[in-house]
Amino acid sequence: MSQSVYIASPEGFTGKSMVAFGLLEALASQSDRVGVFRPVVKATDSHDRSVELLISHPAVDQSYEDAIGVDSGLVLTDPDAAQEIILRRHRELAEKYSVLVVLGSDYDDLANPTELAFNADVAANLGANVVLVLSGMDRTPDQIAALASVSTGEFSSHHAAPVAVIVNRVAEGQADAVRAAVEERLPEVSVAAIPESPVIMAPTVEDVRTAIDGTVLQGNPERLSRVALGTVVAAMSLPNVLNRLSESCTVVAPGDRSDILPGIFLAQQSGTFPSMSALILTGGYQIPEEIQRLVAGIQQDLPVITTDASTFDTAVKVSRARGHLTADSPQKLDAARRAVAESLPTDKLLETLAVTRSSVVTPRMFEFDLLARARGEKKRIVLPEGDDPRILAAAEAILNRGVADLIILGEETAVRAQASQLGLDISEARVVSPRDPELVEKYAEEYARLRAKKGVTLEQAREKVQDVSYFGTMMVHMGEADGMVSGAAHSTAHTIRPSFEIIKTKPGAKIVSSVFLMALQDRVLVYGDCAVNPDPTAEQLADIAAQSAATAEQFGVQPRVAMLSYSTGTSGTGADVDKVREATELVRAAHPELDVEGPIQYDAAVDASVAKTKLPDSAVAGRATVFVFPDLNTGNNTYKAVQRSAGAIAIGPVLQGLNKPVNDLSRGALVDDIINTVVITAIQAQADSPQVTPAAPAS
C-alpha cells in the first residue's frame, strides 16, 4: 500500500494547489510512482483546475477520471456514501502508486466548519499524513498562529493530527515572525512560511482578455499565457505613460489615442523600458490606416486586445481579473516551484512524512534532484551567447526556478530589447558587455600575465579577451562567475580552448575529458569519454575512468566502473584490448577504493545473467554504472545509439578535469538542454562547498 499526504485548508484562497504542486515535485524526486487523488470535486461540467494542474506534472501518469472521487453534491446529500466511495477509490489508487498526493476540497466562500470536519474525517479514514495550508494574507503573525491552533485542533479531534502547517501568501518580511508565532503554539508540528508571489497569483493575459470579453487584434498567441502584473491607464501624455510602465504591466488606452500607439510599441522594442504584457484598446475604435501601416513596420509580438467598453470600465475589470495556477502557464509554474523550493524545508518534511527513497531512479527523479541541489547553494553562471533566443528563453526559466544567478554577455540594451520582444523576463540577470573598458583592461592584464611565456602582449590580450568565450572564461578564472556554459552558437573548440589556456586542469588530472549522464527509464549511467579525446592512451584512459567515477559520485551515482573492450577478462588479445587491460591496472593501483573491472564487454557489464557466466566473482559485472569507452569513435556512437534506441535522456557533455566548471552545448541545443547544462555546471561549482549535502547514491 502507498503512503498518502493529505493537503487541506480551513478556508479558501490559500494557494493550496501551489503547495500541492511543489510537494508533489519533492515527492517525485524520491519515488517513481506518484499519484494524485482529489476526494471531492465541485459538481460542474468543467474539469477541476487543481486536478488538471497536478496530473499535468511530468512525474504523474494518470487520467483526470482516475484522480477524482465524488462530486460535492453527494457529500451534502449522503456524506456516509461519499466517504465509502472515497475510501474505495483511494484503495484502488494505493495499489497503483507508491505515494499519493491527496488534495482536500475547496471553499466557495468563508471558512466552513462542516467542510473542515469532513476533510478531517476523510484524512483519518485514508490514514494519510495531513499537511495544513493557511493563508497569511492581511493577517498578523498572532492571528495566523491562532487560526493554525484552531484548525489543527479540529483535525486532531477527528484523529487526523497535522504533521505540518504551511502558511502561504505571507507578507514580505514577515516569514520569520509567522513561523515563530505558529511554532510557539504548535511546537510539535513542522512549520513553514511562503511569501506572497505576485506572479503566481496574477492573472494571465488570457484571463484578462476573458474578463473584459476582448478580441485579440494582433500579437503572438503564445504570449497570452504570460502573467499580467498591474495596470497602467494611458490617459495622459506619452512621457507620463512611459514613466509609469512596470514589468509585465497591462496598458489600457482609449482606442482613439492613435498618437500613443507607436510610442508604446517602441518602448516594448527598445529594451530601455520594462516589458509589457499586453495593450488593451477601449471604446471599439478602429486604428487609422496610417497608424496601422506605421505599426506594421515595427517588429513586436505584444498582444493587442480591443474591447467596446469604456476605459474606466475596462480598467476596473482588468484590476479584478483573478489568476489561477494552471498547467498552461510555464511562467507561473516555474515561480511556484521556486517559491516552494526556497521556503519549504522539503528534506525535513519528507522525513516527517516518512517517505523513503525508491531504489529506481527515473529521468524525472534525477532531474528534480538536480534542480533541488542547484537551488541549495545558488551559483553564478555566465552565458556568453546573449544574442541567442534559446539562451534567453533558458535564462528566464532558470531565473524563475531559482536554480542559479546568471550573467549574460552582450550589450545590455540589445539583450534586454531582444528579451522584451520575445516576451521574456530576464530582469534578475546581470547583463555585461564584453567591451566594457574597465573589465577589458582588467582581464587583458591578467590574460597577458598568464600567457606571457607564449609571448602574448597586452595589446594582443585586449583583443583576445573581447571574444565572448575568452571574456566569460576570464570571469570564471577571476572568481566573478562560478562557471560558464557556451556553445549554442559556437564550436566546441571555441568554447573550451580558452579553458585550456586560462583555467587549466585540476591538480592530479592529466587531461580534460567528458561524460554523458544517461538517464534511462529506471537508472542513471555515466558514459565517458564521448566528446573530447579521440584515441586516449592507457594512462589517459585510466585518468578518464577516475574522473568519471568522481563525476558519477558528485551526481549521486555510486561508481562501479566498467573499462569497455571487445573482450571480457583474459579471453582476448591485441593492442586495443591490451590498452584497456593496462588502463584497468593503473586505475586499481591509483584508486584501490574504486570497484573497477576490465577489459569487459558491454553486455557483461550491464546484464547479470551474462556477467554470471563470464565474470561470476566481479563486483562490477552485471551492475556497472560508469562505462569508460576505449576511444571517441566507440563512445560517441554508443551514447547516441542508446539515446535514440532506448529513449534515454543524454545530459552532456559534462567536462571534467578543469579547475573550474566550463561546459559545452551542442549548436542544435534545445532550451531544455541549456537549462540542464546550467544546472549541471552549478552543481559542479558547488563541489568544494562544505555546506552542500550530496544526494543519496543511486544504485
mmCIF file with all atom_site columns, C-alpha atoms in Angstrom, residues 500-577:
data_model
loop_
_atom_site.group_PDB
_atom_site.id
_atom_site.type_symbol
_atom_site.label_atom_id
_atom_site.label_alt_id
_atom_site.label_comp_id
_atom_site.label_asym_id
_atom_site.label_entity_id
_atom_site.label_seq_id
_atom_site.pdbx_PDB_ins_code
_atom_site.Cartn_x
_atom_site.Cartn_y
_atom_site.Cartn_z
_atom_site.occupancy
_atom_site.B_iso_or_equiv
_atom_site.pdbx_formal_charge
_atom_site.auth_seq_id
_atom_site.auth_comp_id
_atom_site.auth_asym_id
_atom_site.auth_atom_id
_atom_site.pdbx_PDB_model_num
ATOM 1  C CA . PHE A 1 500 ? 42.785 25.058  -21.539 1.00 0.00 ? 500 PHE A CA 1
ATOM 2  C CA . GLU A 1 501 ? 44.730 28.325  -21.674 1.00 0.00 ? 501 GLU A CA 1
ATOM 3  C CA . ILE A 1 502 ? 43.269 30.064  -18.610 1.00 0.00 ? 502 ILE A CA 1
ATOM 4  C CA . ILE A 1 503 ? 41.552 27.717  -16.147 1.00 0.00 ? 503 ILE A CA 1
ATOM 5  C CA . LYS A 1 504 ? 43.702 24.655  -16.871 1.00 0.00 ? 504 LYS A CA 1
ATOM 6  C CA . THR A 1 505 ? 43.411 21.190  -15.340 1.00 0.00 ? 505 THR A CA 1
ATOM 7  C CA . LYS A 1 506 ? 42.916 20.252  -11.718 1.00 0.00 ? 506 LYS A CA 1
ATOM 8  C CA . PRO A 1 507 ? 45.905 19.013  -9.732  1.00 0.00 ? 507 PRO A CA 1
ATOM 9  C CA . GLY A 1 508 ? 46.267 15.321  -10.483 1.00 0.00 ? 508 GLY A CA 1
ATOM 10 C CA . ALA A 1 509 ? 44.194 15.449  -13.679 1.00 0.00 ? 509 ALA A CA 1
ATOM 11 C CA . LYS A 1 510 ? 46.271 14.576  -16.735 1.00 0.00 ? 510 LYS A CA 1
ATOM 12 C CA . ILE A 1 511 ? 43.693 15.578  -19.349 1.00 0.00 ? 511 ILE A CA 1
ATOM 13 C CA . VAL A 1 512 ? 40.313 17.208  -19.763 1.00 0.00 ? 512 VAL A CA 1
ATOM 14 C CA . SER A 1 513 ? 37.645 14.669  -20.643 1.00 0.00 ? 513 SER A CA 1
ATOM 15 C CA . SER A 1 514 ? 33.870 14.403  -20.679 1.00 0.00 ? 514 SER A CA 1
ATOM 16 C CA . VAL A 1 515 ? 30.941 12.264  -19.641 1.00 0.00 ? 515 VAL A CA 1
ATOM 17 C CA . PHE A 1 516 ? 27.302 11.988  -20.590 1.00 0.00 ? 516 PHE A CA 1
ATOM 18 C CA . LEU A 1 517 ? 24.796 11.364  -17.821 1.00 0.00 ? 517 LEU A CA 1
ATOM 19 C CA . MET A 1 518 ? 22.475 8.815   -19.428 1.00 0.00 ? 518 MET A CA 1
ATOM 20 C CA . ALA A 1 519 ? 19.068 8.833   -17.727 1.00 0.00 ? 519 ALA A CA 1
ATOM 21 C CA . LEU A 1 520 ? 17.363 5.540   -18.596 1.00 0.00 ? 520 LEU A CA 1
ATOM 22 C CA . GLN A 1 521 ? 13.855 4.543   -17.531 1.00 0.00 ? 521 GLN A CA 1
ATOM 23 C CA . ASP A 1 522 ? 14.957 3.193   -14.155 1.00 0.00 ? 522 ASP A CA 1
ATOM 24 C CA . ARG A 1 523 ? 18.538 4.344   -13.523 1.00 0.00 ? 523 ARG A CA 1
ATOM 25 C CA . VAL A 1 524 ? 21.277 6.807   -14.416 1.00 0.00 ? 524 VAL A CA 1
ATOM 26 C CA . LEU A 1 525 ? 24.505 5.663   -16.057 1.00 0.00 ? 525 LEU A CA 1
ATOM 27 C CA . VAL A 1 526 ? 27.699 7.598   -16.755 1.00 0.00 ? 526 VAL A CA 1
ATOM 28 C CA . TYR A 1 527 ? 29.433 7.310   -20.153 1.00 0.00 ? 527 TYR A CA 1
ATOM 29 C CA . GLY A 1 528 ? 32.963 8.625   -20.710 1.00 0.00 ? 528 GLY A CA 1
ATOM 30 C CA . ASP A 1 529 ? 34.675 9.868   -22.825 1.00 0.00 ? 529 ASP A CA 1
ATOM 31 C CA . CYS A 1 530 ? 32.241 10.514  -25.665 1.00 0.00 ? 530 CYS A CA 1
ATOM 32 C CA . ALA A 1 531 ? 33.173 14.043  -26.764 1.00 0.00 ? 531 ALA A CA 1
ATOM 33 C CA . VAL A 1 532 ? 36.788 15.148  -26.263 1.00 0.00 ? 532 VAL A CA 1
ATOM 34 C CA . ASN A 1 533 ? 39.657 12.635  -26.617 1.00 0.00 ? 533 ASN A CA 1
ATOM 35 C CA . PRO A 1 534 ? 39.789 10.706  -29.942 1.00 0.00 ? 534 PRO A CA 1
ATOM 36 C CA . ASP A 1 535 ? 42.220 7.924   -29.006 1.00 0.00 ? 535 ASP A CA 1
ATOM 37 C CA . PRO A 1 536 ? 43.389 8.073   -25.379 1.00 0.00 ? 536 PRO A CA 1
ATOM 38 C CA . THR A 1 537 ? 46.478 6.172   -24.224 1.00 0.00 ? 537 THR A CA 1
ATOM 39 C CA . ALA A 1 538 ? 46.270 3.661   -21.370 1.00 0.00 ? 538 ALA A CA 1
ATOM 40 C CA . GLU A 1 539 ? 47.372 6.369   -18.910 1.00 0.00 ? 539 GLU A CA 1
ATOM 41 C CA . GLN A 1 540 ? 44.779 8.801   -20.261 1.00 0.00 ? 540 GLN A CA 1
ATOM 42 C CA . LEU A 1 541 ? 42.100 6.112   -20.202 1.00 0.00 ? 541 LEU A CA 1
ATOM 43 C CA . ALA A 1 542 ? 42.866 5.469   -16.540 1.00 0.00 ? 542 ALA A CA 1
ATOM 44 C CA . ASP A 1 543 ? 42.584 9.198   -15.867 1.00 0.00 ? 543 ASP A CA 1
ATOM 45 C CA . ILE A 1 544 ? 39.226 9.317   -17.675 1.00 0.00 ? 544 ILE A CA 1
ATOM 46 C CA . ALA A 1 545 ? 37.999 6.412   -15.533 1.00 0.00 ? 545 ALA A CA 1
ATOM 47 C CA . ALA A 1 546 ? 38.997 8.113   -12.286 1.00 0.00 ? 546 ALA A CA 1
ATOM 48 C CA . GLN A 1 547 ? 37.467 11.425  -13.356 1.00 0.00 ? 547 GLN A CA 1
ATOM 49 C CA . SER A 1 548 ? 34.258 9.731   -14.500 1.00 0.00 ? 548 SER A CA 1
ATOM 50 C CA . ALA A 1 549 ? 33.917 7.880   -11.215 1.00 0.00 ? 549 ALA A CA 1
ATOM 51 C CA . ALA A 1 550 ? 34.327 11.151  -9.302  1.00 0.00 ? 550 ALA A CA 1
ATOM 52 C CA . THR A 1 551 ? 31.741 12.861  -11.525 1.00 0.00 ? 551 THR A CA 1
ATOM 53 C CA . ALA A 1 552 ? 29.327 9.959   -11.014 1.00 0.00 ? 552 ALA A CA 1
ATOM 54 C CA . GLU A 1 553 ? 29.629 10.258  -7.249  1.00 0.00 ? 553 GLU A CA 1
ATOM 55 C CA . GLN A 1 554 ? 29.144 14.016  -7.486  1.00 0.00 ? 554 GLN A CA 1
ATOM 56 C CA . PHE A 1 555 ? 25.775 13.453  -9.160  1.00 0.00 ? 555 PHE A CA 1
ATOM 57 C CA . GLY A 1 556 ? 24.535 10.754  -6.818  1.00 0.00 ? 556 GLY A CA 1
ATOM 58 C CA . VAL A 1 557 ? 25.540 7.694   -8.858  1.00 0.00 ? 557 VAL A CA 1
ATOM 59 C CA . GLN A 1 558 ? 27.506 5.057   -6.939  1.00 0.00 ? 558 GLN A CA 1
ATOM 60 C CA . PRO A 1 559 ? 30.530 4.407   -9.171  1.00 0.00 ? 559 PRO A CA 1
ATOM 61 C CA . ARG A 1 560 ? 31.122 0.856   -10.390 1.00 0.00 ? 560 ARG A CA 1
ATOM 62 C CA . VAL A 1 561 ? 33.499 1.268   -13.311 1.00 0.00 ? 561 VAL A CA 1
ATOM 63 C CA . ALA A 1 562 ? 33.496 -0.892  -16.444 1.00 0.00 ? 562 ALA A CA 1
ATOM 64 C CA . MET A 1 563 ? 36.549 -0.495  -18.699 1.00 0.00 ? 563 MET A CA 1
ATOM 65 C CA . LEU A 1 564 ? 34.951 -1.487  -22.003 1.00 0.00 ? 564 LEU A CA 1
ATOM 66 C CA . SER A 1 565 ? 36.525 -3.549  -24.750 1.00 0.00 ? 565 SER A CA 1
ATOM 67 C CA . TYR A 1 566 ? 35.518 -6.105  -27.379 1.00 0.00 ? 566 TYR A CA 1
ATOM 68 C CA . SER A 1 567 ? 36.820 -8.799  -24.999 1.00 0.00 ? 567 SER A CA 1
ATOM 69 C CA . THR A 1 568 ? 35.965 -9.773  -21.406 1.00 0.00 ? 568 THR A CA 1
ATOM 70 C CA . GLY A 1 569 ? 38.623 -10.825 -18.890 1.00 0.00 ? 569 GLY A CA 1
ATOM 71 C CA . THR A 1 570 ? 41.575 -12.720 -20.307 1.00 0.00 ? 570 THR A CA 1
ATOM 72 C CA . SER A 1 571 ? 39.781 -14.133 -23.350 1.00 0.00 ? 571 SER A CA 1
ATOM 73 C CA . GLY A 1 572 ? 41.146 -11.655 -25.890 1.00 0.00 ? 572 GLY A CA 1
ATOM 74 C CA . THR A 1 573 ? 44.483 -10.244 -27.009 1.00 0.00 ? 573 THR A CA 1
ATOM 75 C CA . GLY A 1 574 ? 45.673 -7.438  -29.244 1.00 0.00 ? 574 GLY A CA 1
ATOM 76 C CA . ALA A 1 575 ? 46.784 -3.833  -28.936 1.00 0.00 ? 575 ALA A CA 1
ATOM 77 C CA . ASP A 1 576 ? 43.296 -2.428  -28.263 1.00 0.00 ? 576 ASP A CA 1
ATOM 78 C CA . VAL A 1 577 ? 42.356 -4.875  -25.518 1.00 0.00 ? 577 VAL A CA 1
#
